Amino acid sequence: MIRKPISRKMEIIYMVISIALLVGFYSYLSHRQHKVNPKDTTIPNFSQFVEGGKKLIGTDSAGENWLIKDSEATGVRLFWGLVIGISLSFFIGLGMGVHPPVEFLFKLPVSFLGKIPPTAMLAVYFVLFGTELKMYTAMIAFGITPALAMAIYGSVRDDVTDHAINKAYTLGASSFEVIWEVIVAQIFPRIIENIRLAIGPALVFLIAAEWATADVGFGYRLRIQSRLLNMNVVYSYLIILGIFGWIVDWALLTFRKWYCPWFDIRK
């Protein structure tokens, strides 16, 4: 039956099966490749992954730890890019949703910019911001702002009824109180949902920029190690990125369920 719920036990079993299938398929590919060439590094086996892990947690000839150094650089760039991008998106999207003049002032340019891939604008960011922290921050911020702002704008228009707004005015609320206590309170879960969806694109923009210009960070390390065919390091970095994204997504989802329990009930 369509959408028939299953027990928690079966959910766990299916998740374990999916992981086992992925690991099994990869192990088969690695085994087949190493039968042809035992020294192959394009599909590393378990021992090669261990060797790559040692490179990550150890120190290089300069006495630096790759993982710590790259995590710090990428983390700072991602943090500030998301903070600025989410802030811009919130104010632009909210303003478009509550004030028609703001809507028609920003709607067309925001929609237009949202159709341009941020990675295609790398040269523009280089010219405007250089190649330091400002460039990475701007690429993430302006990369996620159009889609996130339009999503917040749509949530204000679709999820908040005129009846709720008029009722708040009738009870004596000011315009600021209506915006904060009625509109923002109702769209906040949607904002969190859309931030969850923005994490992936933000990482794509950052890794692409680091790949092209950085001298430290995950994108830089992936570029250098890919050229050297050290795929055990490359895959390890990809796994770390995946785990990081999953943790952030889980944290946002958990926060939304804790702070807005009514949202899941309403759905």
Coordinates of C-alpha atoms in Angstrom, one line a residue:
M1 CA 0.0 0.0 0.0
I2 CA 1.3 3.5 -0.9
R3 CA 2.8 5.4 2.0
K4 CA 2.0 2.6 4.4
P5 CA 4.2 3.3 7.5
I6 CA 6.8 0.7 8.6
S7 CA 8.1 0.0 12.1
R8 CA 11.3 1.6 13.4
K9 CA 13.0 -1.8 13.4
M10 CA 12.4 -2.2 9.7
E11 CA 13.6 1.4 9.0
I12 CA 16.9 0.5 10.7
I13 CA 17.2 -2.8 8.8
Y14 CA 16.7 -1.1 5.5
M15 CA 19.3 1.6 6.3
V16 CA 21.8 -1.1 7.3
I17 CA 21.1 -3.0 4.1
S18 CA 21.6 0.2 2.0
I19 CA 25.0 0.8 3.7
A20 CA 26.0 -2.8 3.3
L21 CA 25.1 -2.7 -0.4
L22 CA 27.2 0.4 -1.0
V23 CA 30.2 -1.0 0.9
G24 CA 29.9 -4.4 -0.9
F25 CA 29.7 -2.8 -4.3
Y26 CA 32.7 -0.6 -3.6
S27 CA 34.7 -3.5 -2.2
Y28 CA 33.9 -5.5 -5.4
L29 CA 35.1 -2.7 -7.6
S30 CA 38.3 -2.2 -5.6
H31 CA 39.0 -6.0 -5.6
R32 CA 38.5 -6.2 -9.3
Q33 CA 40.8 -3.2 -10.0
H34 CA 43.6 -4.5 -7.7
K35 CA 43.5 -7.9 -9.4
V36 CA 44.5 -6.1 -12.6
N37 CA 47.0 -3.8 -10.9
P38 CA 47.9 -4.4 -7.2
K39 CA 49.4 -0.9 -6.9
D40 CA 46.3 0.8 -8.3
T41 CA 45.3 3.9 -6.3
T42 CA 42.2 5.0 -8.1
I43 CA 39.9 2.7 -6.1
P44 CA 41.7 2.3 -2.8
N45 CA 41.3 -0.9 -0.7
F46 CA 41.1 -0.9 3.1
S47 CA 44.9 -0.9 3.7
Q48 CA 45.3 2.1 1.4
F49 CA 42.5 3.9 3.2
V50 CA 44.4 3.3 6.5
E51 CA 47.4 4.8 4.8
G52 CA 45.4 7.8 3.7
G53 CA 44.0 8.2 7.2
K54 CA 47.5 8.4 8.6
K55 CA 48.3 11.2 6.2
L56 CA 45.2 13.1 7.5
I57 CA 45.9 12.8 11.2
G58 CA 49.7 13.0 10.9
T59 CA 51.9 15.9 10.1
D60 CA 53.6 16.7 6.8
S61 CA 57.2 17.8 6.2
A62 CA 56.3 21.3 7.4
G63 CA 55.0 19.9 10.7
E64 CA 51.4 20.8 9.8
N65 CA 48.3 18.6 10.1
W66 CA 46.3 18.6 6.9
L67 CA 42.9 17.9 8.3
I68 CA 43.1 20.5 11.1
K69 CA 44.5 23.2 8.8
D70 CA 42.0 22.5 6.0
S71 CA 39.0 22.2 8.3
E72 CA 39.8 25.5 10.0
A73 CA 40.1 27.3 6.6
T74 CA 37.0 25.8 5.0
G75 CA 35.0 26.1 8.2
V76 CA 35.6 29.8 8.7
R77 CA 34.8 30.5 5.1
L78 CA 31.6 28.5 5.2
F79 CA 30.5 29.9 8.5
W80 CA 30.8 33.6 7.5
G81 CA 29.3 32.9 4.0
L82 CA 26.2 31.2 5.6
V83 CA 25.8 33.9 8.2
I84 CA 25.8 36.7 5.7
G85 CA 23.8 34.8 3.1
I86 CA 21.1 33.7 5.6
S87 CA 20.9 37.2 7.0
L88 CA 20.5 38.8 3.6
S89 CA 18.0 36.2 2.5
F90 CA 15.9 36.7 5.7
F91 CA 15.6 40.5 5.4
I92 CA 15.1 40.5 1.6
G93 CA 12.6 37.6 1.6
L94 CA 10.7 39.0 4.6
G95 CA 10.6 42.5 3.1
M96 CA 9.3 41.2 -0.2
G97 CA 6.6 39.2 1.5
V98 CA 5.2 42.0 3.8
H99 CA 5.7 45.2 1.7
P100 CA 4.6 45.3 -2.0
P101 CA 7.1 48.1 -2.9
V102 CA 10.0 46.0 -1.6
E103 CA 8.6 43.0 -3.5
F104 CA 8.6 44.7 -6.8
L105 CA 11.9 46.4 -6.1
F106 CA 13.8 43.1 -5.5
K107 CA 11.7 40.3 -7.1
L108 CA 13.0 40.7 -10.7
P109 CA 16.7 41.1 -9.9
V110 CA 16.7 38.4 -7.3
S111 CA 14.9 36.0 -9.6
F112 CA 17.3 36.9 -12.4
L113 CA 20.5 36.4 -10.3
G114 CA 19.1 33.1 -9.1
K115 CA 19.3 31.8 -12.6
I116 CA 23.0 32.5 -12.9
P117 CA 25.2 29.6 -11.6
P118 CA 27.6 31.2 -8.9
T119 CA 30.4 29.0 -10.2
A120 CA 30.1 30.7 -13.6
M121 CA 30.7 34.0 -11.8
L122 CA 34.1 33.0 -10.3
A123 CA 35.9 35.6 -12.4
V124 CA 33.5 38.3 -11.2
Y125 CA 34.2 37.5 -7.6
F126 CA 37.9 37.5 -8.2
V127 CA 37.7 41.0 -9.7
L128 CA 35.4 42.4 -7.0
F129 CA 36.8 40.7 -3.9
G130 CA 40.2 39.3 -4.7
T131 CA 41.2 35.8 -3.5
E132 CA 41.1 36.2 0.2
L133 CA 38.3 35.4 2.7
K134 CA 36.0 38.0 1.3
M135 CA 35.8 36.2 -2.0
Y136 CA 34.8 32.9 -0.6
T137 CA 32.3 34.5 1.8
A138 CA 30.8 36.6 -1.0
M139 CA 30.5 33.6 -3.3
I140 CA 28.6 31.5 -0.7
A141 CA 26.5 34.5 0.5
F142 CA 25.4 35.7 -2.9
G143 CA 25.2 32.1 -4.2
I144 CA 22.5 31.0 -1.7
T145 CA 20.7 34.4 -1.3
P146 CA 18.5 34.4 -4.4
A147 CA 17.0 30.9 -3.9
L148 CA 16.7 31.3 -0.1
A149 CA 15.2 34.8 -0.3
M150 CA 12.6 33.6 -2.8
A151 CA 11.8 30.6 -0.6
I152 CA 11.2 32.9 2.4
Y153 CA 9.2 35.3 0.3
G154 CA 7.0 32.4 -0.9
S155 CA 6.5 31.2 2.6
V156 CA 5.3 34.6 3.8
R157 CA 2.8 34.8 1.0
D158 CA 1.6 31.2 1.2
D159 CA 1.9 30.1 4.8
V160 CA 0.6 33.3 6.6
T161 CA -3.1 34.0 6.0
D162 CA -4.6 37.5 5.8
H163 CA -7.0 36.4 8.6
A164 CA -4.1 35.8 11.0
I165 CA -2.6 39.2 10.2
N166 CA -5.9 41.1 10.5
K167 CA -6.7 39.3 13.7
A168 CA -3.4 40.5 15.2
Y169 CA -4.2 44.1 14.2
T170 CA -7.6 43.8 15.7
L171 CA -6.1 42.7 19.0
G172 CA -4.0 45.9 19.0
A173 CA -0.6 44.6 17.7
S174 CA 1.7 47.0 15.9
S175 CA 3.1 46.4 12.5
F176 CA 6.4 45.2 14.0
E177 CA 4.6 42.9 16.4
V178 CA 2.6 41.4 13.5
I179 CA 5.8 40.8 11.5
W180 CA 7.7 39.3 14.4
E181 CA 5.0 37.5 16.5
V182 CA 2.8 36.3 13.6
I183 CA 4.7 36.2 10.3
V184 CA 8.2 35.2 11.5
A185 CA 6.8 32.8 14.1
Q186 CA 4.8 30.9 11.4
I187 CA 7.5 30.9 8.7
F188 CA 10.5 30.1 11.0
P189 CA 10.2 26.3 10.5
R190 CA 10.2 26.9 6.7
I191 CA 13.3 29.1 7.1
I192 CA 15.1 26.2 8.8
E193 CA 14.0 23.8 6.1
N194 CA 15.3 26.0 3.4
I195 CA 18.6 26.6 5.3
R196 CA 19.0 22.8 5.3
L197 CA 18.6 22.7 1.6
A198 CA 21.1 25.5 1.2
I199 CA 24.0 23.8 3.0
G200 CA 24.7 21.5 0.0
P201 CA 24.9 24.3 -2.6
A202 CA 27.0 26.4 -0.2
L203 CA 29.5 23.6 0.1
V204 CA 29.6 23.2 -3.7
F205 CA 30.3 26.9 -4.2
L206 CA 33.0 26.9 -1.6
I207 CA 34.8 23.8 -2.8
A208 CA 34.7 25.0 -6.4
A209 CA 36.3 28.4 -5.3
E210 CA 38.9 26.7 -3.1
W211 CA 39.7 24.3 -6.0
A212 CA 40.3 27.2 -8.3
T213 CA 42.3 29.6 -6.1
A214 CA 42.9 28.5 -2.5
D215 CA 46.2 27.5 -1.0
V216 CA 44.5 25.8 1.9
G217 CA 41.1 24.2 2.5
F218 CA 39.2 21.1 1.4
G219 CA 38.9 22.2 -2.2
Y220 CA 42.6 22.9 -2.5
R221 CA 43.5 19.6 -0.9
L222 CA 41.2 17.7 -3.2
R223 CA 42.7 19.4 -6.2
I224 CA 46.3 18.6 -5.2
Q225 CA 45.7 15.0 -4.1
S226 CA 43.6 14.3 -7.3
R227 CA 46.5 15.3 -9.5
L228 CA 48.8 13.0 -7.5
L229 CA 46.1 10.2 -7.8
N230 CA 46.1 9.9 -4.0
M231 CA 42.5 8.8 -4.1
N232 CA 42.6 7.4 -0.6
V233 CA 43.0 10.9 0.7
V234 CA 40.4 12.3 -1.8
Y235 CA 37.8 9.7 -0.8
S236 CA 38.6 10.3 2.9
Y237 CA 38.0 14.1 2.5
L238 CA 34.7 13.4 0.6
I239 CA 33.5 11.1 3.4
I240 CA 34.3 13.8 6.0
L241 CA 32.4 16.4 3.9
G242 CA 29.4 14.0 3.7
I243 CA 29.5 13.4 7.5
F244 CA 29.8 17.1 8.2
G245 CA 26.8 17.8 5.9
W246 CA 24.8 15.0 7.5
I247 CA 25.5 16.3 11.0
V248 CA 24.5 19.9 10.2
D249 CA 21.3 18.6 8.5
W250 CA 20.5 16.5 11.5
A251 CA 21.2 19.3 13.9
L252 CA 18.9 21.7 12.1
L253 CA 16.2 19.1 11.8
T254 CA 16.4 18.3 15.6
F255 CA 16.4 22.0 16.4
R256 CA 13.3 22.5 14.3
K257 CA 11.5 19.6 15.9
W258 CA 12.4 20.9 19.4
Y259 CA 11.6 24.6 18.8
C260 CA 8.6 24.1 16.5
P261 CA 6.9 20.8 17.4
W262 CA 3.6 22.1 16.0
F263 CA 5.1 22.2 12.5
D264 CA 5.4 18.4 12.1
I265 CA 1.9 17.9 13.7
R266 CA 0.4 20.4 11.2
K267 CA 2.1 18.6 8.3

